[in-house]
Structures are given as C-alpha cells and as structure tokens.
PDB file of C-alpha atoms in Angstrom:
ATOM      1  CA  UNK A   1      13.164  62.069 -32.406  1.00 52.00           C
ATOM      2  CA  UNK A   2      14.878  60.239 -29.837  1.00 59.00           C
ATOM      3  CA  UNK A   3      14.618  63.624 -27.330  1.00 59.00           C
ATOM      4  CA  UNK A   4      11.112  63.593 -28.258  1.00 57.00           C
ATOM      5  CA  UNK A   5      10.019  59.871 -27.409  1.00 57.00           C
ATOM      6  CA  UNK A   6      12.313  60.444 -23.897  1.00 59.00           C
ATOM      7  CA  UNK A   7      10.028  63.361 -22.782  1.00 57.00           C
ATOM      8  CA  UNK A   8       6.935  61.487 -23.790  1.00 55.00           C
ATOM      9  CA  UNK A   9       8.359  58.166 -21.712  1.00 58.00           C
ATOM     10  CA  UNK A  10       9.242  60.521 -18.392  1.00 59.00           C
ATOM     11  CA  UNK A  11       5.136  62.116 -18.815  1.00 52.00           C
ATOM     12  CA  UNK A  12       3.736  59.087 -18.524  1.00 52.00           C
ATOM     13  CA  UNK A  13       5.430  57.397 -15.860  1.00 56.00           C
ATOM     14  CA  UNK A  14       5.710  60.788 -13.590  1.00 56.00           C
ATOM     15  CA  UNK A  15       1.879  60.610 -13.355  1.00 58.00           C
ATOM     16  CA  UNK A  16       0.347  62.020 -10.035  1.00 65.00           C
ATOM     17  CA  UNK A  17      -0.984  60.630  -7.267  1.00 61.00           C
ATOM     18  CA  UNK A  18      -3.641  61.143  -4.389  1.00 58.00           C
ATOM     19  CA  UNK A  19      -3.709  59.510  -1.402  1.00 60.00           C
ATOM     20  CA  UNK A  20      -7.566  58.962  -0.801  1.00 54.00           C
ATOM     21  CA  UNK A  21      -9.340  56.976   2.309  1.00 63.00           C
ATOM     22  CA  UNK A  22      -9.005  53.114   2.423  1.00 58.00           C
ATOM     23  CA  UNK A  23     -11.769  50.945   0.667  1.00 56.00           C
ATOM     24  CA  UNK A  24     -10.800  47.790   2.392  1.00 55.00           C
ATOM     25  CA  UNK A  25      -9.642  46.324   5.871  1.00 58.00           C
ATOM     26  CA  UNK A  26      -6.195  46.028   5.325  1.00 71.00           C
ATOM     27  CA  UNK A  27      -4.251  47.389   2.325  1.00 76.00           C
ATOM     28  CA  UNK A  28      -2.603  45.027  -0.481  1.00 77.00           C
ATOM     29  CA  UNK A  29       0.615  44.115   0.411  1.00 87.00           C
ATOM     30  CA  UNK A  30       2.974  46.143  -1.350  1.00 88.00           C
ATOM     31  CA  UNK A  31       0.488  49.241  -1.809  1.00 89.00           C
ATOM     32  CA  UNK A  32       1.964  52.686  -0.649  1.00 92.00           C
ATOM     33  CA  UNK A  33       0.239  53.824   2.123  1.00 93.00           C
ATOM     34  CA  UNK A  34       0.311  56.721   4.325  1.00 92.00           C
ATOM     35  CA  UNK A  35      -0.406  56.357   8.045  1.00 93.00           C
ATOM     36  CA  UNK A  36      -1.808  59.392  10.307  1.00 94.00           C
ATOM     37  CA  UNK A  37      -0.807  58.929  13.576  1.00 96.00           C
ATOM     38  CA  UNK A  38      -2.600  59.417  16.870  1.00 95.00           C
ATOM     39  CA  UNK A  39      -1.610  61.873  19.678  1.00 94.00           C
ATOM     40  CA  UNK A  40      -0.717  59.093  21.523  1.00 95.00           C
ATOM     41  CA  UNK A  41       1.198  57.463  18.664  1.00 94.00           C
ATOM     42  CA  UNK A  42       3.255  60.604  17.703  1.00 94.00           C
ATOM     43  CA  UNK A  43       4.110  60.544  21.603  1.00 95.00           C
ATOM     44  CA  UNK A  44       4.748  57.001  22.063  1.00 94.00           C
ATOM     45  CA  UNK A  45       6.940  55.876  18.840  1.00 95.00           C
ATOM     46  CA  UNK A  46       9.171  59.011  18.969  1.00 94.00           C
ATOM     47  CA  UNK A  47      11.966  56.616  20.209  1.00 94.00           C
ATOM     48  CA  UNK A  48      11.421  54.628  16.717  1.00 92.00           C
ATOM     49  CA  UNK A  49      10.357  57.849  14.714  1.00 94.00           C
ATOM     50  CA  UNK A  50      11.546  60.407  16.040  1.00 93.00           C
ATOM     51  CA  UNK A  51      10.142  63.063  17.848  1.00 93.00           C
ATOM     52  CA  UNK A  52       7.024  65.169  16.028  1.00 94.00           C
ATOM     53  CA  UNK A  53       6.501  62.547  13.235  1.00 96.00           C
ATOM     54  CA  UNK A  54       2.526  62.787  12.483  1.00 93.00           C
ATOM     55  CA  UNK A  55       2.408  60.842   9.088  1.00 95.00           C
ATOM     56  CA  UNK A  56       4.437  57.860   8.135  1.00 96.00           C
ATOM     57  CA  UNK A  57       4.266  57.104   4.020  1.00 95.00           C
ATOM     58  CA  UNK A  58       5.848  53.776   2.596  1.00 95.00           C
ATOM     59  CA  UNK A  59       5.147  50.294   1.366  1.00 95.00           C
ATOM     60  CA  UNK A  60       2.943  48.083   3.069  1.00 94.00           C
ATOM     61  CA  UNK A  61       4.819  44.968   4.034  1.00 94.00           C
ATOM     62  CA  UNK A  62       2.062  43.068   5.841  1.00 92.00           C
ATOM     63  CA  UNK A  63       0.505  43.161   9.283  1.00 90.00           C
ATOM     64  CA  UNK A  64       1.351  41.141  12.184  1.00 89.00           C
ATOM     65  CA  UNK A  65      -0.134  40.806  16.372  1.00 90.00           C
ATOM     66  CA  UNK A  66       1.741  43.807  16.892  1.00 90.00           C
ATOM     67  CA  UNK A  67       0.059  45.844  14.231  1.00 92.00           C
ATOM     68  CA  UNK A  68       0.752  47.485  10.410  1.00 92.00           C
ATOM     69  CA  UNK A  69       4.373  46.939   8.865  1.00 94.00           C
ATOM     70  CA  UNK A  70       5.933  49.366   6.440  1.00 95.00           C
ATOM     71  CA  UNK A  71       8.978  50.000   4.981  1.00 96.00           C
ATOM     72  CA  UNK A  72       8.797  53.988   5.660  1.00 96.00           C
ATOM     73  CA  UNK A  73       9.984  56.006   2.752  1.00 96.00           C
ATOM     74  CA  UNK A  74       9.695  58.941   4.599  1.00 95.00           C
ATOM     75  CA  UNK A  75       7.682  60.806   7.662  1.00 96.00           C
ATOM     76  CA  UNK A  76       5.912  63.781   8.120  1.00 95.00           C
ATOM     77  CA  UNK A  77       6.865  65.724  10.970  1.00 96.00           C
ATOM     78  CA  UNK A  78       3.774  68.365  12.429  1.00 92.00           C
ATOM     79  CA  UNK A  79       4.999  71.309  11.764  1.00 93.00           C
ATOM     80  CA  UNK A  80       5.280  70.297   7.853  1.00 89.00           C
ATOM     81  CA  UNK A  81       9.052  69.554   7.599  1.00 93.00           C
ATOM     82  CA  UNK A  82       9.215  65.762   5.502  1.00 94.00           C
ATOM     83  CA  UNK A  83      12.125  63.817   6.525  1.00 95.00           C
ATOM     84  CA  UNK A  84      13.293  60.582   3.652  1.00 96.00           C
ATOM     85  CA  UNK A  85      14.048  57.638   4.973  1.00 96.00           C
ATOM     86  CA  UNK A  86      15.649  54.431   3.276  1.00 95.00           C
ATOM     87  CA  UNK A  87      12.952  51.849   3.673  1.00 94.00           C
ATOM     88  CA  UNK A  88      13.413  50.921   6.810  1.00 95.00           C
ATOM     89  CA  UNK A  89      10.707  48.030   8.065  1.00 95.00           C
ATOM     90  CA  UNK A  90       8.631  49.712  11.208  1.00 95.00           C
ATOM     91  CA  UNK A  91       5.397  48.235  13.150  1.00 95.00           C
ATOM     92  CA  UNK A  92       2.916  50.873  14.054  1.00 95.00           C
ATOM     93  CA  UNK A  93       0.518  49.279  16.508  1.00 95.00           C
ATOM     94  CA  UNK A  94      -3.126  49.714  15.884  1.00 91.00           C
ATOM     95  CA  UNK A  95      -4.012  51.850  18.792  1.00 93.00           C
ATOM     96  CA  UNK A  96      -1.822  54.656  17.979  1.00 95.00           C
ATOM     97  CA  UNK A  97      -2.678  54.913  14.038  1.00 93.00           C
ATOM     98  CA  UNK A  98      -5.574  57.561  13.553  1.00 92.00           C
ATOM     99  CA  UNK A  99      -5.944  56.945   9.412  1.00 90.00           C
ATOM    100  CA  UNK A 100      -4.565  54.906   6.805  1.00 89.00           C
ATOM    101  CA  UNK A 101      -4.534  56.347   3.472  1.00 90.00           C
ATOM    102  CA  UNK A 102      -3.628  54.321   0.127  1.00 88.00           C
ATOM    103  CA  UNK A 103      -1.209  56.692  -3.003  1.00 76.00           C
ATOM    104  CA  UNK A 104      -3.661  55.800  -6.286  1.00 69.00           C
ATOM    105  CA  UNK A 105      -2.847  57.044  -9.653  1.00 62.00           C
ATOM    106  CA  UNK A 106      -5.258  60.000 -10.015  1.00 57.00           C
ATOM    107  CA  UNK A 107      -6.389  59.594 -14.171  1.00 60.00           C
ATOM    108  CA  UNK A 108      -7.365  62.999 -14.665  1.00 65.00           C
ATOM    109  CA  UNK A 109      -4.316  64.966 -13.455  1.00 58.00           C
ATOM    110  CA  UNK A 110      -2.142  62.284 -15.087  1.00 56.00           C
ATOM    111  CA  UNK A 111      -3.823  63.030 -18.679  1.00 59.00           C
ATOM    112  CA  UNK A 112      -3.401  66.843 -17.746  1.00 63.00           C
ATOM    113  CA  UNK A 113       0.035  66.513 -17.264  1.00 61.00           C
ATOM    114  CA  UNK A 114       0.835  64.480 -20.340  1.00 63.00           C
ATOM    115  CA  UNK A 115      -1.537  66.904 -22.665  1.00 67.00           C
ATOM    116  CA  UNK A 116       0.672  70.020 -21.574  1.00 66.00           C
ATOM    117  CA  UNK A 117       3.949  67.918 -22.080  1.00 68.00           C
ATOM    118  CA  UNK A 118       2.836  67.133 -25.920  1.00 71.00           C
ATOM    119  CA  UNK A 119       1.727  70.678 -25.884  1.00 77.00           C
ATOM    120  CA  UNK A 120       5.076  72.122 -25.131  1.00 72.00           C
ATOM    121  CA  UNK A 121       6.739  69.209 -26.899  1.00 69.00           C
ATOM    122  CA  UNK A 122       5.234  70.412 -30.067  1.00 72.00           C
ATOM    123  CA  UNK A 123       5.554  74.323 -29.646  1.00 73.00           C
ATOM    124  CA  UNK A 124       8.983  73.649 -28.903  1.00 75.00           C
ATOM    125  CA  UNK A 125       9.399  72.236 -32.150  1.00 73.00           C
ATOM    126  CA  UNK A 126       7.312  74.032 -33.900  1.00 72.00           C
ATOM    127  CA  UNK A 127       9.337  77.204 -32.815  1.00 72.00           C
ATOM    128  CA  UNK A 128      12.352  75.580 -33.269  1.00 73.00           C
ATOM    129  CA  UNK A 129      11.667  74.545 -36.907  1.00 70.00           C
ATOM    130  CA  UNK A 130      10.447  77.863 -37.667  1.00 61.00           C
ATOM    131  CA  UNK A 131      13.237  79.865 -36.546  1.00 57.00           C
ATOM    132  CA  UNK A 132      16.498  77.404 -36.694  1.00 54.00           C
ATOM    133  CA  UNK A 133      15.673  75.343 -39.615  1.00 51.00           C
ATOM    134  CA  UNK A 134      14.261  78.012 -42.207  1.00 50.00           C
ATOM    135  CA  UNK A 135      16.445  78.456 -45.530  1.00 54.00           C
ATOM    136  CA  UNK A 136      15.488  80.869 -47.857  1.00 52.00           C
ATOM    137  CA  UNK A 137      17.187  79.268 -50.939  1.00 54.00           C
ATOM    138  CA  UNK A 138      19.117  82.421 -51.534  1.00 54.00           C
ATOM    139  CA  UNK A 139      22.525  82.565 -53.042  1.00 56.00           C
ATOM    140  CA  UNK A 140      23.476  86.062 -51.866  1.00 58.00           C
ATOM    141  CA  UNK A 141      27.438  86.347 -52.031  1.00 58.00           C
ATOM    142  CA  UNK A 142      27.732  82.715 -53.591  1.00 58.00           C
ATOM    143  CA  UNK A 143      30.793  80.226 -52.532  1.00 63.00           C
ATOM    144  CA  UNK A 144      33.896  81.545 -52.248  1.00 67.00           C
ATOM    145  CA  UNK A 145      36.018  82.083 -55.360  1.00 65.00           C
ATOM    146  CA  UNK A 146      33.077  82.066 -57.638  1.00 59.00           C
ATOM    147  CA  UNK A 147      31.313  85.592 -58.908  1.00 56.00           C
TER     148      UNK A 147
END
C-alpha cells in the first residue's frame, strides 16, 4: 500500500507545464519565467551567458533600472543544446529581451498523466494478484512426513 500511495504522491506533483505568453507587465516575483533573447542580446551578454545562449529560464527575482532579474536555472543555447545552471542572480536589460514567457501548470496534461499512472498502478496489481498471489487450495503431496 505504501508503494502504491508513493507513485500516486510523485503523479501529482510531476505535473507538466507550458510556458505560454505573459498576461501582465511584469511577472510575480518568484514565477518561473523564460526569457527569449534578442540578436543583440544573445551577442551582447555572451560575456555573462555565454556565447549562443537564446533562452534564459529561472525564477523571477524582481526588476530593477537595469532591467529583469533571475536566478537562471538553466539557458538555452541556439542550436538546442540546454546548459543547468545553479541559480545564479543575472540582469537582462530590457532592450536585448525579445519575449518573456511565464511555466503554468497545464490542467489537462497533468490529469492525463495521473489517469495513466492509476491506470498502470492498477494493471500492475491486478496482474500481479492474478499471477503471484493465486492459491489453488490444493494439498497435492501434503507436508512432509505425513501420507
């Protein structure tokens, strides 16, 4: 039972996400966000980035003169590769971001996930109670010693 309320517990927090367009002027503090870059930004915060970084994802901190202030999680270089990073606090000035982007908890792929983890939860089960728990009762051969 315990196995069984574990798998249920890691379904619903996995959840999935989509990053979709942002609603409001500035995100809530805390949010996870993912930034698109400008030409001119991937060019011009290399030095802080590194070179080819297109989309920075993290927390949003808060926003200052300078611009938006995240603690990156990770970045997206162009050609696809992702590169993790440790939280690190970064400005990205204004000018240079193309798109911001706020991670939501998309409802309908959540519940999609979940119903095929209780689905496989209980086939699992099922097929293990039908073929490792069955006893037939019989007393073929009897206990040792005793005919």
């Amino acid at each position: 039972m315990r196995v069984d309320m574990l798998i249920a517990a890691a379904c619903l927090t996995a959840g999935c996400y989509n990053y979709s367009p942002l609603a409001q002027p500035t995100p809530t503090q805390g949010a996870y966000v993912s930034i698109t870059l400008s030409d001119a930004g991937t060019v011009d915060l290399a030095r802080y980035l590194g070179p080819s970084v297109f989309v920075v994802r993290g927390r949003y901190v808060g926003a200052d003169e300078h611009g938006l202030v995240l603690a990156v999680s990770s970045v997206e270089l162009v050609r696809g590769d992702e590169i993790a990073w440790a939280g690190e606090r970064v400005t990205l000035p204004n000018d240079r971001i193309a798109s911001v982007q706020v991670r939501q908890l998309s409802k309908r792929r959540s519940v999609l996930l979940v119903g095929v983890g209780i689905t496989g939860l209980v086939a699992t089960t099922a097929a293990f109670g039908l073929v490792g728990g069955a006893n037939s009762g019989s007393t073929i051969g009897g206990p040792p010693g005793k005919k």
